[in-house]
mmCIF file of C-alpha atoms in Angstrom:
data_model
loop_
_atom_site.group_PDB
_atom_site.id
_atom_site.type_symbol
_atom_site.label_atom_id
_atom_site.label_comp_id
_atom_site.label_asym_id
_atom_site.label_seq_id
_atom_site.Cartn_x
_atom_site.Cartn_y
_atom_site.Cartn_z
ATOM 1 C CA MET A 152 -0.956 -26.735 -8.645
ATOM 2 C CA ARG A 153 0.935 -25.634 -11.723
ATOM 3 C CA TRP A 154 2.793 -22.679 -10.226
ATOM 4 C CA VAL A 155 6.223 -22.870 -8.680
ATOM 5 C CA TYR A 156 5.732 -23.153 -4.914
ATOM 6 C CA SER A 157 9.057 -23.641 -3.318
ATOM 7 C CA SER A 158 11.372 -23.952 -0.303
ATOM 8 C CA LEU A 159 14.255 -21.503 0.299
ATOM 9 C CA ALA A 160 16.687 -19.731 -1.811
ATOM 10 C CA ALA A 161 19.743 -17.624 -2.546
ATOM 11 C CA LEU A 162 19.191 -14.661 -0.293
ATOM 12 C CA LEU A 163 21.421 -11.945 -1.792
ATOM 13 C CA PHE A 164 21.696 -8.768 0.200
ATOM 14 C CA ALA A 165 23.286 -5.649 -1.240
ATOM 15 C CA SER A 166 25.647 -5.398 1.717
ATOM 16 C CA ALA A 167 28.066 -8.100 2.794
ATOM 17 C CA GLY A 168 26.510 -8.397 6.229
ATOM 18 C CA LEU A 169 23.211 -10.011 7.154
ATOM 19 C CA PRO A 170 20.686 -7.745 8.919
ATOM 20 C CA ALA A 171 20.081 -8.894 12.484
ATOM 21 C CA ALA A 172 16.337 -9.150 11.860
ATOM 22 C CA ALA A 173 16.925 -11.607 9.039
ATOM 23 C CA GLN A 174 18.375 -14.118 11.512
ATOM 24 C CA GLU A 175 15.122 -14.393 13.456
ATOM 25 C CA PRO A 176 12.875 -17.386 12.649
ATOM 26 C CA ALA A 177 9.577 -16.636 10.942
ATOM 27 C CA ARG A 178 6.358 -18.640 10.890
ATOM 28 C CA PHE A 179 3.858 -18.573 8.015
ATOM 29 C CA THR A 180 0.277 -19.734 7.511
ATOM 30 C CA VAL A 181 -0.742 -21.322 4.192
ATOM 31 C CA PHE A 182 -4.201 -20.598 2.754
ATOM 32 C CA VAL A 183 -6.092 -22.095 -0.196
ATOM 33 C CA GLN A 184 -9.350 -20.387 -1.185
ATOM 34 C CA GLY A 185 -9.239 -18.478 2.103
ATOM 35 C CA ARG A 186 -8.946 -21.637 4.227
ATOM 36 C CA ALA A 187 -5.862 -22.265 6.392
ATOM 37 C CA ILE A 188 -4.336 -25.620 5.416
ATOM 38 C CA GLY A 189 -0.808 -25.560 6.834
ATOM 39 C CA THR A 190 2.186 -23.786 8.312
ATOM 40 C CA GLU A 191 5.822 -23.236 7.376
ATOM 41 C CA GLN A 192 8.826 -22.044 9.361
ATOM 42 C CA VAL A 193 12.088 -20.552 8.078
ATOM 43 C CA THR A 194 15.366 -19.352 9.589
ATOM 44 C CA VAL A 195 18.292 -17.530 7.978
ATOM 45 C CA ALA A 196 21.593 -17.625 9.894
ATOM 46 C CA ARG A 197 25.257 -16.807 9.389
ATOM 47 C CA VAL A 198 27.519 -19.861 9.627
ATOM 48 C CA GLU A 199 31.196 -20.477 9.019
ATOM 49 C CA GLY A 200 32.001 -19.681 5.400
ATOM 50 C CA GLY A 201 28.646 -18.145 4.537
ATOM 51 C CA PHE A 202 24.954 -18.472 5.309
ATOM 52 C CA LEU A 203 22.479 -21.240 6.048
ATOM 53 C CA VAL A 204 18.779 -21.145 5.208
ATOM 54 C CA SER A 205 16.700 -23.855 6.862
ATOM 55 C CA GLY A 206 13.073 -24.649 7.517
ATOM 56 C CA SER A 207 10.225 -27.111 7.839
ATOM 57 C CA GLY A 208 6.467 -27.262 7.395
ATOM 58 C CA ALA A 209 3.333 -29.259 6.699
ATOM 59 C CA VAL A 210 0.543 -28.441 4.244
ATOM 60 C CA ALA A 211 -2.674 -30.467 3.924
ATOM 61 C CA PRO A 212 -4.375 -31.446 0.626
ATOM 62 C CA PRO A 213 -4.716 -30.314 -2.095
ATOM 63 C CA VAL A 214 -0.997 -29.512 -1.724
ATOM 64 C CA ASP A 215 -0.357 -32.502 0.581
ATOM 65 C CA THR A 216 3.303 -32.070 1.568
ATOM 66 C CA VAL A 217 5.375 -32.494 4.713
ATOM 67 C CA THR A 218 8.794 -30.872 4.867
ATOM 68 C CA LYS A 219 10.678 -32.547 7.687
ATOM 69 C CA LYS A 220 13.764 -30.428 7.117
ATOM 70 C CA TYR A 221 15.504 -28.521 4.380
ATOM 71 C CA GLU A 222 18.822 -26.709 4.327
ATOM 72 C CA ILE A 223 20.477 -24.519 1.711
ATOM 73 C CA ARG A 224 24.036 -23.392 2.261
ATOM 74 C CA TYR A 225 25.631 -20.386 0.552
ATOM 75 C CA ASP A 226 29.122 -18.911 0.484
ATOM 76 C CA GLU A 227 29.999 -15.366 1.588
ATOM 77 C CA GLN A 228 28.898 -13.983 -1.809
ATOM 78 C CA TRP A 229 25.571 -15.833 -1.583
ATOM 79 C CA ASN A 230 26.444 -18.336 -4.288
ATOM 80 C CA PRO A 231 24.707 -21.671 -3.562
ATOM 81 C CA VAL A 232 27.025 -24.418 -2.307
ATOM 82 C CA GLU A 233 24.685 -27.282 -1.416
ATOM 83 C CA ALA A 234 21.047 -28.038 -0.653
ATOM 84 C CA SER A 235 19.148 -30.891 0.950
ATOM 85 C CA LEU A 236 15.510 -31.790 1.535
ATOM 86 C CA GLU A 237 13.789 -34.566 3.450
ATOM 87 C CA GLY A 238 10.018 -34.757 3.235
ATOM 88 C CA VAL A 239 6.850 -36.396 1.970
ATOM 89 C CA VAL A 240 4.837 -35.450 -1.134
ATOM 90 C CA ARG A 241 1.354 -36.976 -1.467
ATOM 91 C CA GLY A 242 2.324 -39.907 0.721
ATOM 92 C CA GLN A 243 5.636 -40.609 -1.024
ATOM 93 C CA PRO A 244 8.933 -40.009 0.806
ATOM 94 C CA VAL A 245 11.166 -37.541 -1.044
ATOM 95 C CA SER A 246 14.862 -36.813 -0.650
ATOM 96 C CA ILE A 247 16.932 -34.319 -2.659
ATOM 97 C CA ARG A 248 20.631 -33.596 -2.275
ATOM 98 C CA THR A 249 22.262 -31.098 -4.601
ATOM 99 C CA SER A 250 25.728 -29.605 -4.932
ATOM 100 C CA PHE A 251 26.583 -26.487 -6.949
ATOM 101 C CA SER A 252 29.883 -25.991 -8.746
ATOM 102 C CA GLY A 253 31.078 -24.269 -11.912
ATOM 103 C CA GLY A 254 27.627 -23.122 -13.004
ATOM 104 C CA THR A 255 26.177 -26.635 -12.684
ATOM 105 C CA ALA A 256 23.713 -28.141 -10.221
ATOM 106 C CA SER A 257 24.217 -31.884 -9.620
ATOM 107 C CA SER A 258 21.255 -33.553 -7.891
ATOM 108 C CA GLN A 259 20.570 -36.945 -6.357
ATOM 109 C CA ILE A 260 16.802 -37.489 -6.139
ATOM 110 C CA SER A 261 14.771 -40.164 -4.399
ATOM 111 C CA GLN A 262 10.965 -40.387 -4.457
ATOM 112 C CA GLY A 263 9.222 -43.474 -3.166
ATOM 113 C CA THR A 264 11.191 -46.456 -4.527
ATOM 114 C CA GLN A 265 12.609 -44.496 -7.482
ATOM 115 C CA ALA A 266 16.095 -42.957 -7.470
ATOM 116 C CA SER A 267 17.657 -40.746 -10.132
ATOM 117 C CA SER A 268 20.325 -38.131 -10.744
ATOM 118 C CA LYS A 269 20.565 -35.119 -13.032
ATOM 119 C CA THR A 270 22.616 -32.030 -13.803
ATOM 120 C CA ASP A 271 21.404 -28.594 -14.872
ATOM 121 C CA PRO A 272 23.095 -25.327 -15.830
ATOM 122 C CA VAL A 273 22.665 -22.534 -13.274
ATOM 123 C CA SER A 274 23.306 -18.844 -13.951
ATOM 124 C CA ALA A 275 25.500 -16.779 -11.669
ATOM 125 C CA GLY A 276 23.392 -15.040 -9.034
ATOM 126 C CA ALA A 277 20.370 -17.284 -9.543
ATOM 127 C CA ILE A 278 17.947 -17.801 -6.669
ATOM 128 C CA VAL A 279 17.580 -21.471 -5.785
ATOM 129 C CA LEU A 280 14.093 -22.711 -4.903
ATOM 130 C CA LEU A 281 13.167 -26.096 -3.474
ATOM 131 C CA ASN A 282 9.844 -27.458 -4.735
ATOM 132 C CA GLN A 283 8.383 -27.884 -1.258
ATOM 133 C CA ALA A 284 7.897 -24.655 0.703
ATOM 134 C CA VAL A 285 6.932 -21.108 -0.214
ATOM 135 C CA THR A 286 9.307 -19.780 2.428
ATOM 136 C CA SER A 287 11.875 -19.743 -0.377
ATOM 137 C CA TYR A 288 10.424 -16.404 -1.330
ATOM 138 C CA GLU A 289 12.416 -14.953 1.572
ATOM 139 C CA ALA A 290 15.229 -14.830 -0.986
ATOM 140 C CA LEU A 291 13.104 -13.277 -3.688
ATOM 141 C CA ALA A 292 11.887 -10.660 -1.202
ATOM 142 C CA ALA A 293 15.471 -9.614 -0.490
ATOM 143 C CA ARG A 294 16.546 -9.558 -4.136
ATOM 144 C CA SER A 295 13.445 -7.744 -5.386
ATOM 145 C CA ALA A 296 14.458 -4.649 -3.415
ATOM 146 C CA SER A 297 17.210 -3.967 -5.977
ATOM 147 C CA LEU A 298 15.048 -4.558 -9.075
ATOM 148 C CA ARG A 299 13.348 -2.004 -11.287
ATOM 149 C CA PRO A 300 10.168 -2.641 -13.288
ATOM 150 C CA GLY A 301 11.085 -4.716 -16.320
ATOM 151 C CA ASP A 302 14.171 -6.274 -14.704
ATOM 152 C CA LYS A 303 14.507 -10.052 -14.698
ATOM 153 C CA LEU A 304 16.037 -12.370 -12.122
ATOM 154 C CA PRO A 305 17.024 -16.013 -12.794
ATOM 155 C CA VAL A 306 15.619 -18.614 -10.405
ATOM 156 C CA TYR A 307 16.512 -22.291 -10.359
ATOM 157 C CA VAL A 308 13.611 -24.505 -9.300
ATOM 158 C CA LEU A 309 15.445 -27.469 -7.853
ATOM 159 C CA PRO A 310 15.622 -30.086 -9.262
ATOM 160 C CA GLN A 311 13.691 -28.983 -12.352
ATOM 161 C CA ARG A 312 15.138 -26.090 -14.357
ATOM 162 C CA GLU A 313 16.061 -22.426 -14.409
ATOM 163 C CA LEU A 314 13.545 -19.781 -15.453
ATOM 164 C CA PRO A 315 13.343 -15.976 -15.265
ATOM 165 C CA VAL A 316 11.162 -13.903 -12.952
ATOM 166 C CA ARG A 317 10.222 -10.419 -14.185
ATOM 167 C CA LEU A 318 9.264 -7.452 -12.018
ATOM 168 C CA GLY A 319 6.126 -5.721 -13.262
ATOM 169 C CA SER A 320 5.606 -2.937 -10.712
ATOM 170 C CA VAL A 321 6.123 -1.955 -7.062
ATOM 171 C CA THR A 322 3.734 -0.202 -4.662
ATOM 172 C CA ASP A 323 4.144 0.868 -1.035
ATOM 173 C CA GLU A 324 1.722 -0.518 1.563
ATOM 174 C CA ARG A 325 1.056 -0.159 5.299
ATOM 175 C CA ILE A 326 -0.082 -3.031 7.505
ATOM 176 C CA GLN A 327 -1.305 -2.355 11.035
ATOM 177 C CA THR A 328 -0.809 -5.252 13.460
ATOM 178 C CA PRO A 329 -1.614 -5.219 17.203
ATOM 179 C CA GLY A 330 2.068 -4.628 17.934
ATOM 180 C CA GLN A 331 3.318 -2.352 15.178
ATOM 181 C CA LEU A 332 2.770 -0.555 11.889
ATOM 182 C CA VAL A 333 4.622 -2.478 9.163
ATOM 183 C CA MET A 334 5.831 -0.519 6.158
ATOM 184 C CA ALA A 335 5.732 -2.964 3.254
ATOM 185 C CA ARG A 336 6.548 -3.153 -0.432
ATOM 186 C CA ARG A 337 4.212 -4.998 -2.769
ATOM 187 C CA TYR A 338 5.979 -6.499 -5.783
ATOM 188 C CA HIS A 339 3.976 -7.564 -8.822
ATOM 189 C CA LEU A 340 6.069 -10.359 -10.356
ATOM 190 C CA ILE A 341 5.744 -12.723 -13.306
ATOM 191 C CA PHE A 342 7.154 -16.233 -13.655
ATOM 192 C CA GLU A 343 8.122 -16.719 -17.309
ATOM 193 C CA ASN A 344 7.274 -20.428 -17.408
ATOM 194 C CA PRO A 345 7.731 -22.332 -20.703
ATOM 195 C CA SER A 346 4.002 -23.139 -20.604
ATOM 196 C CA GLY A 347 3.027 -19.492 -20.125
ATOM 197 C CA GLU A 348 3.483 -16.553 -17.800
ATOM 198 C CA LEU A 349 2.190 -16.696 -14.235
ATOM 199 C CA ALA A 350 1.613 -13.490 -12.259
ATOM 200 C CA PHE A 351 1.874 -13.345 -8.467
ATOM 201 C CA GLU A 352 2.332 -10.837 -5.655
ATOM 202 C CA LEU A 353 5.136 -10.742 -3.121
ATOM 203 C CA TRP A 354 4.971 -8.475 -0.067
ATOM 204 C CA ALA A 355 8.152 -7.692 1.885
ATOM 205 C CA ASP A 356 9.055 -5.591 4.917
ATOM 206 C CA ALA A 357 10.470 -2.351 3.501
ATOM 207 C CA SER A 358 13.230 -2.077 6.132
ATOM 208 C CA SER A 359 14.331 -5.660 6.845
ATOM 209 C CA ARG A 360 13.386 -7.069 3.406
ATOM 210 C CA ARG A 361 11.894 -10.098 5.139
ATOM 211 C CA LEU A 362 9.019 -11.911 3.478
ATOM 212 C CA LEU A 363 5.481 -10.984 4.553
ATOM 213 C CA ARG A 364 3.148 -12.514 1.997
ATOM 214 C CA VAL A 365 2.980 -14.411 -1.300
ATOM 215 C CA LEU A 366 -0.264 -14.474 -3.273
ATOM 216 C CA VAL A 367 -1.046 -16.385 -6.482
ATOM 217 C CA PRO A 368 -4.476 -15.024 -7.509
ATOM 218 C CA THR A 369 -5.220 -17.589 -10.237
ATOM 219 C CA GLU A 370 -4.683 -20.433 -7.757
ATOM 220 C CA ARG A 371 -6.244 -18.608 -4.775
ATOM 221 C CA TYR A 372 -3.108 -19.703 -2.938
ATOM 222 C CA GLU A 373 -1.630 -17.479 -0.255
ATOM 223 C CA VAL A 374 1.207 -17.753 2.259
ATOM 224 C CA VAL A 375 1.267 -15.077 4.985
ATOM 225 C CA ARG A 376 3.572 -14.397 7.923
ATOM 226 C CA GLU A 377 1.798 -15.248 11.165
ATOM 227 C CA ASP A 378 1.493 -11.725 12.576
ATOM 228 C CA ILE A 379 0.215 -10.378 9.254
ATOM 229 C CA ALA A 380 -2.279 -13.260 8.963
ATOM 230 C CA SER A 381 -3.856 -12.381 12.330
ATOM 231 C CA VAL A 382 -7.494 -11.280 12.215
ATOM 232 C CA ALA A 383 -6.375 -8.186 14.122
ATOM 233 C CA ALA A 384 -3.997 -7.142 11.315
ATOM 234 C CA ARG A 385 -5.256 -4.871 8.570
ATOM 235 C CA ARG A 386 -4.024 -3.071 5.500
ATOM 236 C CA VAL A 387 -4.077 0.684 6.068
ATOM 237 C CA VAL A 388 -5.496 2.010 2.813
ATOM 238 C CA MET A 389 -6.102 5.621 3.862
ATOM 239 C CA PRO A 390 -3.834 6.711 6.734
ATOM 240 C CA ARG A 391 -4.693 10.034 8.357
ATOM 241 C CA GLU A 392 -3.637 12.049 11.379
ATOM 242 C CA GLY A 393 -6.011 11.576 14.285
ATOM 243 C CA ASP A 394 -6.925 7.928 13.607
ATOM 244 C CA GLU A 395 -6.715 5.466 16.515
ATOM 245 C CA GLN A 396 -6.946 1.657 16.350
ATOM 246 C CA VAL A 397 -9.074 0.156 19.144
ATOM 247 C CA MET A 398 -10.495 -3.205 20.229
ATOM 248 C CA ILE A 399 -14.099 -3.299 21.488
ATOM 249 C CA PRO A 400 -14.970 -6.227 23.835
ATOM 250 C CA ALA A 401 -18.050 -8.197 22.785
ATOM 251 C CA ALA A 402 -19.740 -11.441 23.869
ATOM 252 C CA GLY A 403 -17.267 -14.206 23.014
ATOM 253 C CA PHE A 404 -15.131 -12.099 20.675
ATOM 254 C CA ASN A 405 -13.671 -8.630 20.141
ATOM 255 C CA LEU A 406 -14.473 -6.061 17.474
ATOM 256 C CA ALA A 407 -11.627 -4.225 15.744
ATOM 257 C CA ALA A 408 -12.365 -0.580 14.989
ATOM 258 C CA THR A 409 -10.823 2.722 13.950
ATOM 259 C CA ILE A 410 -11.700 6.015 15.668
ATOM 260 C CA SER A 411 -11.258 9.052 13.401
ATOM 261 C CA ARG A 412 -10.872 12.318 15.314
ATOM 262 C CA PRO A 413 -10.400 15.823 13.896
ATOM 263 C CA ALA A 414 -6.764 16.122 12.856
ATOM 264 C CA ASN A 415 -6.473 19.758 14.042
ATOM 265 C CA GLN A 416 -7.933 19.198 17.514
ATOM 266 C CA PRO A 417 -5.504 20.791 20.057
ATOM 267 C CA PRO A 418 -4.216 18.575 22.885
ATOM 268 C CA SER A 419 -6.052 19.012 26.170
ATOM 269 C CA ALA A 420 -6.078 17.422 29.614
ATOM 270 C CA ARG A 421 -9.857 17.222 29.230
ATOM 271 C CA PRO A 422 -10.643 16.533 25.561
ATOM 272 C CA ALA A 423 -13.888 18.028 24.333
ATOM 273 C CA ARG A 424 -16.867 15.732 24.006
ATOM 274 C CA LEU A 425 -17.685 15.390 20.325
ATOM 275 C CA PRO A 426 -20.681 13.947 18.483
ATOM 276 C CA ALA A 427 -20.037 10.487 17.048
ATOM 277 C CA VAL A 428 -21.116 8.616 13.936
ATOM 278 C CA VAL A 429 -20.757 4.815 14.018
ATOM 279 C CA LEU A 430 -20.197 3.083 10.671
ATOM 280 C CA VAL A 431 -20.883 -0.681 10.697
ATOM 281 C CA GLY A 432 -20.307 -2.789 7.596
ATOM 282 C CA GLY A 433 -22.908 -5.431 8.400
ATOM 283 C CA ALA A 434 -23.092 -9.000 9.679
ATOM 284 C CA THR A 435 -21.002 -10.543 6.890
ATOM 285 C CA PRO A 436 -17.169 -10.623 7.034
ATOM 286 C CA ALA A 437 -15.808 -7.296 5.761
ATOM 287 C CA ASP A 438 -12.886 -4.978 6.277
ATOM 288 C CA ARG A 439 -13.702 -2.008 8.506
ATOM 289 C CA ASP A 440 -12.830 0.338 5.602
ATOM 290 C CA GLU A 441 -15.582 -1.300 3.483
ATOM 291 C CA ILE A 442 -13.395 -1.514 0.374
ATOM 292 C CA VAL A 443 -15.406 -1.901 -2.841
ATOM 293 C CA GLY A 444 -13.665 -1.898 -6.202
ATOM 294 C CA GLY A 445 -10.478 -0.711 -4.513
ATOM 295 C CA VAL A 446 -12.255 2.313 -2.950
ATOM 296 C CA PRO A 447 -12.220 2.504 0.911
ATOM 297 C CA ILE A 448 -15.775 3.840 1.267
ATOM 298 C CA PHE A 449 -15.987 3.907 5.080
ATOM 299 C CA ALA A 450 -12.462 5.292 5.449
ATOM 300 C CA GLN A 451 -13.326 8.195 3.152
ATOM 301 C CA LEU A 452 -16.654 8.837 4.901
ATOM 302 C CA ALA A 453 -15.001 8.765 8.337
ATOM 303 C CA ALA A 454 -12.309 11.214 7.231
ATOM 304 C CA ARG A 455 -14.861 13.699 5.866
ATOM 305 C CA LEU A 456 -17.142 13.385 8.919
ATOM 306 C CA ALA A 457 -14.222 13.892 11.319
ATOM 307 C CA GLU A 458 -13.309 17.166 9.612
ATOM 308 C CA ALA A 459 -16.900 18.397 9.191
#
């Protein structure tokens, strides 16, 4: 792949403290062309003198990487102090150890039987990405919350170079999982690579600013937090009062469905029996809202029928 897929970064929060939710480990599923090919895990924790971001993962070909362990340490102001990575890339063992000081990143790199060292300039406040795990976008998710469309943020792809990321636009989204309704923000971002711009999407929890999803449409590459990747999770494209999410038992599997009731129906100990219309998308895989060209056809039909 030509895009920058990475491993964790400079997670700058507006406040000095770290939200409690951000300290919980998160597990992600990696997809290529809709097929699950790997998993990644990431943890953000407060340690003496600052913060520690660590993780691991394994992704099958065509990516073909194993991240045994990575760690990135930051000071209290979220300036990077040091980073390390131990893993395997396409069968070759890889080791990276980097220290940050005075606006310079000094790296010792080992891949297979080859060893090298290099230094690169790093801007103040840059996000540091390791070239091994997309869980680095935890940092970008946190920082994007303070950006406005058109703003740029420097990222240092370790051990390659620094480049800017530009925010194009932001939209609010809702994701219904079996356990909760997640209020999310969908950031449309652009990597300003020397070889050309690369657009991608980043979804983050609106309250905790934790990473939910990264999508690179041109590569059909997607990394999704485990609960969001569940077949029972769905994007709520047309929320309305009176809708209820249900699971219908079937032979060998369950069917996920939405029941749309009249929004103005008064509460009653014995609800009135109402006529029902069942909308079924067909035998092929499809969202229950039957979205075509961005239009939730079934969701709109159900809403009108419920109020008829």
